[in-house]
Structure formats: C-alpha cells, structure tokens
XYZ file of C-alpha atoms in Angstrom:
692
model
C 18.110 44.877 -9.520
C 19.396 42.264 -7.221
C 16.371 42.907 -4.959
C 13.847 42.790 -7.910
C 15.004 39.280 -8.542
C 14.904 38.344 -4.917
C 11.204 39.308 -4.581
C 10.379 37.710 -8.171
C 11.896 34.277 -6.635
C 10.383 34.728 -3.494
C 6.756 35.273 -5.310
C 7.573 32.220 -7.509
C 8.253 30.185 -4.639
C 4.692 30.285 -3.596
C 2.156 27.830 -5.086
C 0.362 30.645 -6.553
C 3.452 32.334 -7.844
C 4.294 28.993 -9.817
C 0.725 28.584 -11.030
C 0.851 32.372 -12.384
C 4.262 31.797 -14.107
C 3.037 28.539 -15.572
C -0.241 30.147 -16.964
C 1.715 33.181 -18.459
C 4.488 31.335 -20.148
C 1.770 28.983 -21.695
C -0.435 31.943 -22.932
C 2.570 33.799 -24.385
C 3.743 30.479 -26.179
C 0.099 29.880 -27.451
C -0.004 33.508 -28.844
C 3.207 33.280 -30.527
C 2.267 29.877 -31.977
C -1.018 31.468 -33.340
C 0.712 34.355 -34.947
C 3.525 32.372 -36.565
C 2.276 28.953 -37.374
C -1.238 29.343 -38.284
C -2.946 31.585 -40.776
C -6.024 32.562 -38.872
C -6.966 35.850 -40.670
C -6.612 37.997 -37.879
C -8.084 41.379 -38.632
C -8.470 44.514 -36.406
C -7.755 45.347 -32.929
C -10.640 43.118 -31.478
C -9.590 39.966 -33.182
C -5.995 40.872 -31.904
C -7.188 41.031 -28.379
C -9.142 38.103 -28.390
C -6.210 35.911 -29.981
C -4.301 37.008 -26.998
C -6.922 36.514 -24.521
C -8.130 33.157 -25.482
C -5.427 30.825 -24.085
C -6.194 32.179 -20.748
C -9.360 30.872 -19.649
C -8.550 27.172 -20.277
C -5.103 27.580 -18.845
C -6.153 28.841 -15.785
C -9.098 26.250 -15.518
C -6.875 23.413 -16.274
C -3.449 24.474 -14.551
C -5.813 25.528 -11.916
C -6.861 21.958 -10.706
C -3.418 21.560 -9.466
C -4.345 24.022 -6.612
C -6.774 21.443 -5.275
C -3.923 18.890 -4.832
C -1.217 18.817 -1.900
C 2.460 19.024 -1.835
C 4.613 18.476 -4.636
C 1.915 16.739 -6.814
C 0.394 20.166 -7.329
C 3.435 21.213 -9.412
C 3.926 18.075 -11.318
C 0.582 18.297 -12.334
C 0.945 21.467 -13.579
C 3.776 20.597 -15.407
C 2.111 17.430 -16.908
C -0.887 19.732 -18.045
C 1.496 22.043 -19.728
C 3.289 19.013 -21.525
C -0.166 17.570 -22.805
C -1.502 20.828 -24.055
C 1.976 21.782 -25.724
C 1.906 17.997 -27.566
C -1.688 19.048 -28.764
C -0.421 22.283 -29.902
C 2.696 20.594 -31.507
C 0.474 18.193 -33.438
C -1.796 20.696 -34.679
C 1.138 22.973 -36.036
C 2.433 20.032 -38.113
C -0.995 18.909 -39.395
C -2.169 22.633 -39.992
C 1.203 23.237 -41.946
C 0.049 20.638 -44.778
C -3.802 20.737 -44.572
C -4.631 24.174 -43.321
C -6.846 22.944 -40.904
C -7.023 21.608 -37.200
C -7.011 18.079 -35.908
C -10.473 16.502 -34.973
C -11.391 13.458 -32.755
C -13.161 11.872 -36.051
C -9.787 12.544 -37.896
C -7.809 10.875 -34.627
C -10.189 8.041 -34.616
C -9.297 7.298 -38.317
C -5.677 7.963 -37.829
C -4.738 4.357 -38.242
C -6.317 4.315 -41.799
C -3.827 6.941 -42.805
C -1.027 6.416 -40.810
C 0.756 4.155 -43.024
C 4.133 5.753 -44.664
C 3.505 9.120 -43.125
C 7.110 9.389 -41.788
C 8.329 10.710 -44.904
C 5.774 13.712 -44.868
C 6.288 14.547 -41.251
C 9.907 14.568 -41.965
C 9.291 17.109 -44.550
C 6.913 19.290 -42.839
C 8.778 19.310 -39.617
C 10.702 22.918 -38.698
C 13.283 23.202 -35.831
C 11.248 26.304 -34.394
C 8.291 24.012 -33.950
C 9.949 22.289 -30.908
C 9.916 25.730 -29.197
C 6.522 25.055 -28.100
C 7.930 22.812 -25.386
C 10.215 25.666 -24.348
C 7.997 26.576 -21.267
C 7.714 22.881 -20.102
C 11.500 22.428 -20.102
C 12.107 25.733 -17.990
C 9.549 24.780 -15.709
C 10.916 21.192 -15.184
C 14.456 23.003 -15.078
C 13.168 25.667 -12.304
C 12.056 22.638 -10.089
C 14.534 20.187 -10.748
C 17.398 22.668 -9.813
C 15.364 24.218 -7.031
C 15.742 27.726 -8.579
C 11.946 27.537 -7.810
C 11.392 25.775 -4.579
C 8.017 23.985 -3.963
C 5.675 25.099 -1.506
C 4.132 22.206 0.183
C 1.822 24.302 2.335
C -2.105 23.730 1.687
C -3.587 25.973 -0.488
C -6.908 27.327 0.750
C -9.876 25.579 -1.107
C -11.771 28.982 -1.403
C -8.896 30.810 -3.336
C -8.656 27.817 -5.579
C -12.251 27.661 -6.012
C -12.024 31.421 -6.951
C -9.335 30.972 -9.452
C -11.849 28.339 -11.030
C -14.592 30.890 -11.076
C -12.218 33.405 -12.553
C -11.495 31.010 -15.659
C -15.094 30.511 -16.307
C -15.906 34.211 -16.120
C -12.900 34.907 -18.519
C -14.416 32.414 -20.896
C -17.599 33.993 -20.696
C -16.215 37.460 -21.415
C -14.019 35.756 -24.355
C -17.197 34.288 -25.968
C -19.379 37.563 -25.612
C -16.713 39.535 -27.256
C -16.119 36.745 -29.849
C -20.208 36.851 -30.630
C -20.125 40.478 -30.920
C -17.376 40.341 -33.744
C -18.942 37.284 -35.453
C -22.495 36.464 -34.683
C -23.264 32.785 -34.303
C -19.702 31.641 -33.932
C -20.390 28.148 -32.610
C -23.963 27.569 -34.403
C -23.355 28.506 -37.969
C -19.521 27.941 -38.697
C -18.001 25.562 -40.986
C -14.616 26.879 -40.660
C -12.354 25.642 -37.503
C -10.088 28.536 -38.136
C -12.868 30.900 -36.932
C -13.281 28.553 -33.600
C -9.448 28.760 -32.861
C -9.058 32.628 -33.713
C -11.769 33.704 -31.192
C -11.476 30.966 -28.775
C -8.447 29.369 -28.626
C -7.025 25.699 -29.484
C -8.179 24.319 -25.904
C -11.925 25.639 -26.580
C -11.935 24.200 -30.425
C -10.833 20.631 -28.991
C -13.850 20.702 -26.350
C -16.224 22.132 -29.114
C -15.020 19.385 -31.498
C -15.761 16.594 -28.772
C -19.125 17.799 -27.946
C -19.855 18.133 -31.783
C -18.829 14.574 -32.224
C -20.595 13.220 -29.493
C -23.686 15.168 -30.594
C -23.436 13.657 -33.936
C -22.970 9.986 -32.427
C -26.269 10.450 -30.554
C -27.955 12.128 -33.864
C -27.248 8.845 -35.830
C -28.659 6.779 -32.985
C -31.875 8.944 -32.376
C -32.254 9.444 -36.108
C -35.654 8.227 -37.899
C -37.074 8.287 -41.276
C -39.049 11.483 -40.583
C -35.477 13.260 -40.468
C -35.513 12.692 -44.243
C -38.247 14.937 -45.055
C -36.683 18.053 -44.934
C -33.768 16.696 -47.040
C -36.119 15.624 -49.508
C -38.041 18.901 -49.884
C -34.832 20.664 -50.106
C -33.410 18.438 -52.919
C -36.978 18.624 -54.818
C -36.975 22.414 -54.582
C -33.375 22.438 -56.130
C -33.534 19.310 -58.593
C -33.137 20.292 -62.425
C -33.495 18.251 -65.396
C -30.224 16.961 -66.900
C -29.045 17.889 -70.422
C -31.055 16.113 -72.823
C -28.650 16.527 -75.807
C -26.113 14.216 -73.678
C -28.577 11.773 -72.348
C -27.411 8.347 -72.882
C -24.716 9.324 -75.373
C -22.173 7.153 -73.303
C -24.739 4.207 -72.886
C -23.176 0.630 -72.614
C -19.550 2.210 -72.521
C -16.996 1.320 -70.050
C -16.031 3.799 -67.675
C -12.610 4.774 -66.385
C -12.238 7.327 -63.624
C -8.768 8.344 -63.409
C -7.740 9.904 -59.980
C -5.183 12.465 -60.821
C -3.568 12.960 -57.212
C -3.240 16.313 -55.895
C -3.455 17.926 -59.324
C -4.587 21.479 -59.722
C -5.910 23.406 -62.844
C -3.201 25.980 -63.040
C -0.901 23.104 -64.310
C -2.954 22.861 -67.598
C -0.617 24.140 -70.329
C 1.969 25.288 -67.708
C 5.657 25.387 -68.730
C 8.709 25.158 -66.591
C 11.853 26.664 -68.431
C 9.856 26.270 -71.940
C 9.300 22.726 -71.303
C 5.276 21.298 -71.017
C 4.838 19.872 -67.700
C 1.941 17.645 -68.747
C 1.993 17.405 -72.409
C -0.263 14.155 -72.645
C -3.115 15.600 -70.132
C -2.904 18.826 -72.022
C -3.413 17.198 -75.294
C -6.478 15.184 -73.890
C -7.605 18.357 -72.390
C -8.005 20.156 -75.819
C -9.282 17.573 -77.902
C -12.400 17.888 -79.771
C -13.936 14.647 -78.168
C -13.154 15.737 -74.675
C -15.562 17.924 -72.404
C -13.162 19.983 -70.167
C -14.415 22.145 -67.397
C -11.958 25.221 -66.399
C -14.156 26.362 -63.539
C -14.165 23.026 -61.561
C -13.261 23.292 -57.980
C -12.470 20.709 -55.268
C -14.630 20.863 -52.206
C -12.839 18.593 -49.712
C -12.639 19.095 -46.085
C -10.109 17.263 -43.903
C -11.066 14.010 -45.491
C -9.068 15.245 -48.603
C -9.051 12.137 -51.076
C -11.641 10.317 -49.163
C -13.841 13.307 -49.443
C -13.346 13.498 -53.002
C -14.044 9.868 -53.641
C -17.474 10.205 -51.374
C -18.397 13.263 -53.626
C -17.380 11.754 -56.944
C -19.196 8.480 -56.381
C -22.310 9.600 -53.786
C -22.858 13.189 -54.388
C -22.569 13.601 -50.735
C -20.183 16.291 -49.088
C -17.492 15.026 -46.882
C -17.994 16.078 -43.108
C -16.586 19.322 -41.586
C -14.148 17.228 -39.631
C -12.763 14.060 -40.150
C -13.459 11.622 -43.060
C -16.898 10.045 -43.767
C -15.042 7.174 -45.324
C -13.709 6.487 -41.999
C -15.898 7.446 -39.392
C -19.254 6.051 -41.428
C -18.051 4.186 -44.197
C -18.470 0.908 -42.451
C -21.803 1.475 -40.847
C -23.656 3.874 -43.054
C -26.111 2.976 -46.094
C -25.010 4.284 -49.299
C -26.319 4.483 -52.697
C -23.206 4.947 -54.674
C -22.120 4.805 -58.315
C -20.759 1.476 -57.900
C -24.142 -0.163 -56.771
C -25.997 1.757 -59.216
C -24.153 0.763 -62.330
C -23.565 -2.834 -61.038
C -27.329 -3.090 -61.034
C -27.470 -1.742 -64.423
C -25.167 -4.727 -65.631
C -21.734 -3.151 -65.130
C -18.738 -4.813 -63.515
C -17.305 -2.548 -61.049
C -13.517 -2.076 -59.726
C -11.419 0.073 -57.781
C -7.515 -0.159 -58.209
C -5.055 1.328 -55.542
C -1.427 0.118 -54.881
C -1.455 0.438 -51.233
C -2.900 -1.278 -48.108
C -6.686 -1.662 -48.535
C -7.326 -0.298 -45.158
C -6.127 3.244 -46.342
C -8.784 5.755 -45.708
C -10.974 2.618 -44.585
C -11.429 1.868 -48.297
C -11.755 -2.136 -47.678
C -15.127 -1.241 -45.644
C -16.276 1.559 -47.146
C -16.381 0.200 -50.777
C -18.221 -2.846 -49.536
C -20.767 -0.037 -48.365
C -20.803 1.334 -52.120
C -20.876 -2.016 -53.684
C -17.841 -2.442 -55.521
C -17.505 -5.930 -56.941
C -13.677 -5.781 -56.940
C -11.122 -3.793 -55.011
C -7.521 -4.429 -56.231
C -5.241 -3.316 -53.611
C -1.585 -3.765 -52.344
C -1.922 -7.507 -52.194
C -2.881 -7.794 -55.917
C 0.210 -6.432 -56.968
C 3.715 -8.382 -56.960
C 5.705 -5.215 -56.977
C 3.778 -3.268 -54.370
C 6.443 -4.439 -51.530
C 9.443 -3.606 -53.300
C 11.085 -0.430 -51.940
C 12.201 0.929 -55.420
C 8.525 0.328 -56.847
C 7.073 2.278 -53.929
C 6.611 6.024 -53.244
C 5.375 6.255 -49.694
C 1.717 6.071 -50.185
C 1.485 3.183 -52.646
C 3.206 2.085 -55.939
C 4.879 4.506 -58.391
C 2.237 5.357 -61.107
C 3.717 3.917 -64.205
C 4.216 0.747 -62.541
C 0.754 0.682 -60.910
C -1.134 1.425 -64.023
C 0.797 -1.156 -66.005
C -0.035 -3.757 -63.469
C -3.394 -2.847 -62.980
C -4.043 -3.755 -66.691
C -3.693 -7.451 -66.242
C -6.748 -7.153 -64.081
C -8.316 -4.733 -66.423
C -8.146 -6.942 -69.236
C -10.205 -9.570 -67.465
C -12.994 -7.410 -66.560
C -16.321 -8.350 -67.813
C -17.580 -5.455 -70.089
C -19.134 -3.050 -69.686
C -17.163 -2.263 -66.454
C -16.771 1.078 -64.086
C -13.154 1.241 -63.103
C -11.491 3.555 -60.859
C -7.642 4.050 -60.812
C -6.206 5.916 -57.954
C -2.669 7.351 -58.592
C -0.354 8.514 -55.894
C 3.154 9.756 -56.928
C 2.039 13.413 -57.350
C 1.113 13.362 -53.400
C 2.985 15.458 -51.082
C 5.816 15.520 -50.128
C 6.508 14.739 -54.061
C 9.272 12.289 -53.569
C 10.713 11.163 -56.873
C 14.087 9.452 -57.592
C 16.480 10.899 -60.092
C 15.849 8.277 -62.497
C 12.194 9.272 -63.154
C 12.935 13.001 -63.049
C 12.820 14.135 -66.371
C 11.880 17.933 -66.104
C 13.198 20.830 -64.217
C 11.681 21.527 -60.523
C 9.852 24.673 -60.043
C 12.216 27.600 -58.944
C 9.723 29.353 -56.273
C 12.546 29.040 -53.605
C 9.942 26.872 -51.423
C 11.491 23.341 -51.093
C 8.131 22.074 -50.586
C 6.572 23.254 -53.522
C 9.363 22.914 -56.072
C 9.371 19.055 -56.717
C 5.502 19.559 -57.511
C 6.312 19.962 -60.957
C 8.761 16.756 -61.411
C 5.944 14.453 -59.963
C 3.161 15.822 -61.763
C 5.246 15.569 -65.179
C 5.842 11.938 -63.796
C 1.812 11.640 -63.248
C 1.361 12.810 -66.869
C 3.817 10.320 -68.389
C 2.207 7.657 -66.608
C -1.220 8.467 -68.008
C 0.121 8.887 -71.279
C 1.276 5.228 -71.376
C -1.906 4.395 -70.056
C -3.746 5.887 -72.876
C -1.620 3.990 -75.510
C -2.698 0.784 -73.872
C -6.442 1.574 -74.373
C -5.454 2.553 -77.988
C -3.473 -0.489 -78.704
C -6.154 -2.772 -77.154
C -9.191 -0.892 -78.664
C -10.475 -0.225 -75.240
C -10.553 3.489 -75.956
C -13.220 3.030 -78.737
C -15.592 1.526 -76.369
C -14.971 3.617 -73.207
C -15.622 7.014 -71.625
C -12.701 8.363 -69.718
C -13.111 10.586 -66.795
C -9.979 12.529 -65.122
C -10.327 14.436 -62.055
C -7.853 16.076 -59.674
C -9.025 15.361 -56.092
C -7.644 18.283 -54.270
C -5.057 20.898 -53.952
C -1.500 19.823 -54.112
C 0.013 22.918 -52.750
C -1.692 24.401 -49.778
C -2.544 28.090 -48.947
C 0.540 28.310 -46.565
C 2.823 28.708 -49.422
C 1.537 32.111 -50.505
C 5.027 33.612 -51.567
C 5.406 30.334 -53.933
C 1.961 30.493 -55.181
C 2.243 34.235 -56.143
C 5.488 33.204 -58.287
C 3.846 30.278 -59.852
C 0.683 32.544 -60.870
C 2.968 35.444 -61.971
C 1.736 37.827 -59.079
C 3.525 40.079 -56.659
C 1.083 38.863 -54.092
C -2.099 36.432 -53.745
C -5.439 37.733 -52.294
C -8.102 35.521 -50.994
C -9.658 35.680 -54.251
C -6.531 34.006 -55.777
C -6.633 31.545 -53.451
C -10.229 30.765 -53.889
C -9.753 30.256 -57.778
C -6.240 28.090 -56.837
C -8.815 25.373 -55.455
C -9.539 24.559 -59.146
C -8.690 21.092 -60.205
C -8.944 19.450 -63.912
C -12.089 17.728 -64.533
C -12.462 16.249 -68.095
C -14.431 13.641 -69.789
C -13.147 12.136 -73.112
C -14.959 9.753 -75.457
C -14.613 9.278 -78.964
C -17.584 10.919 -80.920
C -18.298 12.958 -77.914
C -19.263 16.707 -78.512
C -16.467 18.215 -76.510
C -14.842 21.496 -76.026
C -14.119 23.864 -72.814
C -16.881 24.267 -70.584
C -16.738 27.387 -68.522
C -19.794 26.554 -66.039
C -18.802 26.831 -62.332
C -19.146 23.285 -60.784
C -17.388 20.964 -58.293
C -16.888 17.366 -57.164
C -20.319 17.076 -55.850
C -21.524 17.344 -59.311
C -19.872 14.518 -61.136
C -21.992 11.572 -60.240
C -25.320 13.359 -61.738
C -23.092 14.318 -65.090
C -21.823 10.739 -65.371
C -25.269 9.046 -64.812
C -26.713 11.117 -67.390
C -24.308 10.492 -70.073
C -24.507 6.873 -69.353
C -28.275 7.245 -69.797
C -29.132 6.363 -65.968
C -32.374 7.965 -65.008
C -31.481 9.812 -61.817
C -34.612 11.803 -60.466
C -35.397 10.388 -57.329
C -31.951 9.762 -55.644
C -30.394 11.596 -52.708
C -27.869 13.294 -54.591
C -26.598 17.094 -53.894
C -25.108 17.805 -57.171
C -26.401 18.611 -60.346
C -25.681 17.774 -64.015
C -22.704 20.027 -65.113
C -24.003 20.221 -68.547
C -27.820 21.225 -67.682
C -28.336 24.787 -68.988
C -30.318 25.992 -65.966
C -28.044 24.570 -63.029
C -27.175 26.401 -59.850
C -23.658 27.308 -60.425
C -22.845 28.109 -56.753
C -19.887 25.729 -55.564
C -19.891 25.351 -51.849
C -16.483 24.875 -50.278
C -16.539 22.664 -47.105
C -16.167 25.543 -44.575
C -18.809 27.431 -45.883
C -17.126 29.757 -48.289
C -18.212 29.641 -52.106
C -17.694 30.728 -55.511
C -20.218 31.606 -58.281
C -20.083 33.475 -61.307
C -21.023 36.696 -59.561
C -19.522 36.667 -56.221
C -16.675 34.738 -54.435
C -16.464 34.558 -50.508
C -13.308 33.289 -49.239
C -11.316 33.726 -45.872
C -14.069 36.179 -44.614
C -13.634 38.226 -47.891
C -15.922 39.162 -50.835
C -14.859 39.740 -54.530
C -16.634 40.292 -57.666
C -16.164 37.099 -59.592
C -15.858 38.650 -62.800
C -13.267 41.023 -62.085
C -11.578 39.998 -58.779
C -12.079 43.097 -56.965
C -12.637 43.080 -53.370
C -16.146 44.317 -52.337
C -15.215 45.814 -48.809
C -18.450 47.565 -48.652
C -21.185 45.958 -50.109
C -24.452 47.719 -51.341
C -27.936 46.959 -50.133
C -28.485 45.007 -53.325
C -24.979 43.056 -53.141
C -25.307 42.361 -49.525
C -28.916 40.538 -50.320
C -27.030 38.503 -53.169
C -24.265 37.523 -51.131
C -26.461 36.504 -48.100
C -28.830 34.311 -50.350
C -25.940 32.579 -51.705
C -24.475 32.088 -48.271
C -27.886 30.761 -47.227
C -28.102 28.433 -50.124
C -24.396 26.969 -49.259
C -25.164 26.683 -45.656
C -28.495 24.962 -45.962
C -26.776 22.613 -48.693
C -23.955 21.560 -46.566
C -26.386 21.322 -43.314
C -28.608 18.877 -45.456
C -25.751 16.567 -46.546
C -24.454 16.518 -43.097
C -27.764 15.380 -41.779
C -27.774 12.514 -44.357
C -24.501 11.542 -43.256
C -24.573 12.092 -39.533
C -27.865 10.357 -39.204
C -27.463 7.568 -41.721
C -30.604 8.643 -43.294
C -30.073 6.665 -46.568
C -31.147 3.503 -44.482
C -34.494 4.850 -44.590
C -34.964 5.446 -48.066
C -34.585 3.386 -51.335
C -34.614 4.977 -54.970
C -36.990 3.060 -57.393
C -35.382 0.184 -58.983
C -32.341 0.464 -56.581
C -31.632 -2.590 -54.235
C -29.886 -2.047 -51.033
C -26.235 -3.257 -50.815
C -25.316 -6.116 -48.849
C -21.991 -5.596 -47.606
C -21.582 -9.238 -46.542
C -21.660 -10.163 -50.347
C -18.179 -8.614 -50.839
C -14.750 -10.126 -50.043
C -11.763 -8.134 -51.449
C -9.145 -10.889 -50.390
C -6.519 -11.606 -53.166
C -7.474 -15.070 -53.173
C -11.065 -14.697 -53.349
C -10.893 -11.837 -55.881
C -8.619 -13.714 -58.437
C -10.818 -16.747 -58.279
C -14.005 -14.564 -58.762
C -12.253 -12.818 -61.658
C -11.199 -16.127 -63.503
C -15.037 -17.270 -62.941
C -16.512 -14.029 -64.084
C -14.335 -14.182 -67.263
C -15.388 -17.787 -67.998
C -19.024 -17.053 -67.324
C -19.117 -13.940 -69.335
C -16.494 -14.057 -71.981
C -16.855 -10.123 -72.824
C -13.470 -9.050 -71.387
C -10.677 -7.754 -73.614
C -8.743 -10.786 -72.693
C -11.258 -13.183 -73.827
C -12.096 -11.572 -76.881
C -8.581 -11.613 -77.582
C -8.708 -15.486 -77.519
C -7.681 -15.812 -74.088
C -4.350 -14.155 -74.869
C -2.988 -11.476 -72.239
C -2.534 -8.049 -73.838
C 0.142 -7.017 -71.441
C 2.634 -6.852 -74.300
C 0.427 -3.995 -75.691
C 1.315 -2.179 -72.409
C 4.673 -0.221 -72.990
C 6.426 1.881 -70.169
C 9.658 3.463 -69.831
C 9.534 3.005 -65.757
C 13.377 2.355 -65.016
C 12.521 0.195 -62.390
C 11.095 -2.542 -64.341
C 13.977 -2.244 -67.072
C 16.775 -2.878 -64.495
C 14.603 -6.099 -63.013
C 14.898 -7.877 -66.052
C-alpha cells in the first residue's frame, strides 16, 4: 500500500499528473453537483453517460492552457481556473434553487437592477453543502502549499500540450454528437437551458449563451423593416375576432391592474387548519360580476415579474434568457397598454414601493408611455425599516400610501399597483402574522401561507377604500398572479399541498396556474375554463374597453373569444392545451393527466403540430424583441412614444399631478370639493398604529 501511495505521489509531482488530478477532481465535483443540486431530468443510460462526460472537454481545454506556461505559473493558473469555474457553479446552484434556471449574460448585465435587498433571499437559499463545490480548489491549494505535491518546473513539451488541447476538442465533438443523437437539434431548437447543461455541461452552456447574446445584439444592429413581414404574416394567419358581446362593456371606465406577487391559482379557496387563507380574493373570485379564469398560466422566463409585466402590457413574450425590460427596455420601441390608452384619453400610472431602477422600470416605463411612475421617493414610509419587506414597502402600507396619488389622478385612468410582500423568502414579522403557516416541513414553503394571507388582507382594505370613495362603480379591476411562488425544486412540499403522494410533470405544469380575474359592477361574470396565459391579457382588456386592436403586433388573443387558440406556450417551449400537455419532456392527456409514453401516429401528429405552433410563436416574438422591429411599424391611430417626454422624479411628478388636477378636475379628490379621501382608507397595519 505504501508503495502504491509513493508511486501516486511521484506521478502527481509531474505537471501532467497534477493536471490529471485537477481535471478529475473538477469533473467528479461537477457531476455530483449536477445530480444533487439541479433537476435536469436525466433519463436512461445515455443521458447518465453524457452527464458524467460533459465536464471533461472544457476542463481539459481550460486547465490544459496551463501546460503552455512555464514553472510555478502553470500550477497557480490551473488552481485559478478551477476557482473561477467553481464560483460559476456555486452562483448557478444558488440561482437555480430559487428560479429553476441558469444564469445568463443578459441576466448578469441587468443584475444591478435586481440586486437591491437580495441578501435576505440568498441567506434563505444557501445551504452548507453548497460550499463543497470549492473543496477541490482547497485541496489543490493545500497539496501545493504544504508541498505534498511538489511543483515540476521542467518545461512541458509543446506538442504534448497541443495534443491535450486537441483531445479536448475531439471529446467535445463526441459529446455533442452523442447529445444530438439523443436530442435532435439541441442547439438550434431548444428553449430550455436545462437541456444544454444536461447534455453539454455548464461550461458549454455559458459559451452557448455568450454566443447567443452576441448574435442577438448583432441581429438588432442589422435588422430592417423587411424582417417584420414574416411576423405580420404569422399574426395575420392566427388573428381572430374578439368577443363582440363583451366589446366596449367597460368603455370609459378606470382600470386598476393589481399585481398579486407570486400568487398561484391553487391558493384560491385553500384553507390551512380550517381557516381560509384568502377570504377577500376568494370572495371576489366567485362574485357574479367577476370574470375568473381557472386555466390561466404564468408564461414567464428568467425575467419573472419583468416578463409578466412585458406580456401583460405589450402582449410580447419575455426572452429565453435575461429580462427584456432590462436588456431592451431602454432602447426598444414598444406599443404598450399605457401608450395606447394614454392616446385614448386615459391618465396612466404605475405604483411600486421600491427603487425605480428595479427591473429597469424607470426606463422601460418611459418606453411604454406611462405618464406617472410612483416609486420609492414618492412614499414617506419607504425608507423606514419596519415598513419595508426587502423588495419594497409592505403591501398594506404601500396600497394605503398609493391612495393619496390615486385620488388625484384625472379620470379615466389606468393604474397598475405592484405588491411585493408575498415575494420569496416570504418574510413577515410576528405582528403581521394572523394565520398558521403551512405544515409541509419545508421551511421555504411554509411561510407562503402567511404572506399570501397578508396580501389578501391588503387587497381587502384597498377594495373597501374603492367602495367608500365610489371608485368601484366606475372602475374595472384586473387582478393577476405574475408567476409561481413555490418553485418546482420543492416537489415533496408541493405534493403535500396538493394532497398527493408524488407529483408528476403534469402536476407541475398545472402548478404554473396563477389567478386572473376581471371585476366590474354589471359585468357578466362567472368562472371561465378557457386555456390562456399572460400573453392574452392585453387583447382581452382592450376589447372590454372598446379599443380596436386589429393591426397591432400582439401575440395574445382575447380570452373571451369563442374560437381562440387555447395552446399556452411556456417560455422553455413546453405547453398546455385542452388536449395535450408537454412538460419536462413528458407528454400527457390534458383531460385525464395520464402520461402518454407511446404516442400513436395520430397523437404524434397532433403533439408535433402543437409544438410547431409554440416554437413558431416564441420565435416570432423573440424576433420582434431582439430586432427591435416595432421601430419599423406604426399601427393606425397610434403615435410613437417619445421617451424624453417623461420624467419620473418625485419633484416633477408631484408638480405635474397638481397641474393635471387643476386643469382637468375629474379626479376623485376634485369631485370631493378638493378634500382628501384618505380618511376613507382604513388599515389595521400595526406599524401605522404604533407610529401615531
């Protein structure tokens, strides 16, 4: 045994021996991380082989660069490369745990817009075992520092180094060939980053994303008006007439869009220990003058909330990577709901109790044509720690303090209010907890019941204010959940919440449902079972408001149209429809939930047709965003937004609002003889009581 150890040490004392050790340690570490830290959906021996193989090519290539160097530099270069790659792996583990996706260059480019207050989230995500990804780096440093492995300063022959580099290229070629044999068109027709990592590895994915990002930037620079023709042909082919019975029923009404942060459909009518979690939202959901949709899905990608806003107000999909609001919100041309309605006589405003730069809203909103953006600087309570929840003001305080500006808006107005308390990591102080947590045993999931209950109470208080001021009678209230609150990485907890022993991909697909409801006195309501998603909201709202929408570049369809296409595209290329559901690589019968492992010829044709529709739709939308194609097209009656016309600074906004109230005395406050209606807003927020 001693002789074996001696021979191993002698082998490791050579430059080649140290290189082999570093490559093997890194590859084994990567494989273990892939299997334990990510849900890549590995199935079968071929995918298992590829998962084990894919760290090797890039490890050999990158570590092998050190073999071209002389002396001690070679060793420290290898250790440095290992540290960089390990940091990348570590960062992706943390990001994936919450968002079920991998980091992209576009996302990192926009990281400054979402970095505020993320420390609490990271602390909640982090696990001690995550740091094991640095174990091989630590071992290599110890081996060298304590001279357990002696550095070989002899020159390494150039032809041997070149041979090792060539070996890396050959191995990658073999890896790619095997991957393509298992999944055809891996690099040309995938919308799911999981596939790239599963088949080619995290390093290959990073290169792929970098190439893709560069290509997209070049696409925008080279785009011209002719690129829009295929998009218009696609939309013309798929355009349908809106529901005539509902056309214009809300004409001239105010519109409130209430953003229900991270709220999922399964929470409707859900109880914990016999107590209804969301009595106010549940009541509204079931009222006769509320249109409620129980097959409405979030369709967000990495942009999460930003993607939801983009779809809701532009009927354009978010991008496969990053957030279009960040990467394109400042520079692109948009034809968004605020601009459309502003040109129809509406006052448009968005409310968010955090910094204006979050998700680049201060720039994107100018591109969308918002008259006002009431952000952190407009709220006197925003900076007080006890009023803040990490991503902005607590909902009860935020909605109450927003009312002071809502009462001054000239009518009709379009107002979007973005709540945040129900955001991960679901932090809520004991004074505001008035319901039991879930009992799944998952510390991440269990507080979700309490923050959702708090959100519901906040909505209830806001609705009471609307009734007291009479705003409810002249307003259409739209409520939507922007994305999931509980990610697919919490399957045992999800199973308990759904009352199942184990969840399938079919269950997870349906777990992507979020609430969507439209409430208005006199509206012919009820629960609508049509399949739809966030991409369909804008056409639906415009039809209800009586705004003609036949020549715009929008990818959604009126949710109330009887002949609409009910195929709902997920951002990664999966889909749901009334007939078939495809999720995580599995296909199901949507009505029975039965997995269809062996498709008949007829079923295969039907599924392929649905997949082709989804792929074409996503690609066409990406073409519009990546190429900034709307700069080449102007719908009839629509004027291009001039971004320089808007200024969201608090001093400017307040002055502008006072002038508008004076020039156009249609606001709630003006109709109340100039008296404030804030006394009508009743809240039980303990923070406000204690401050009096």
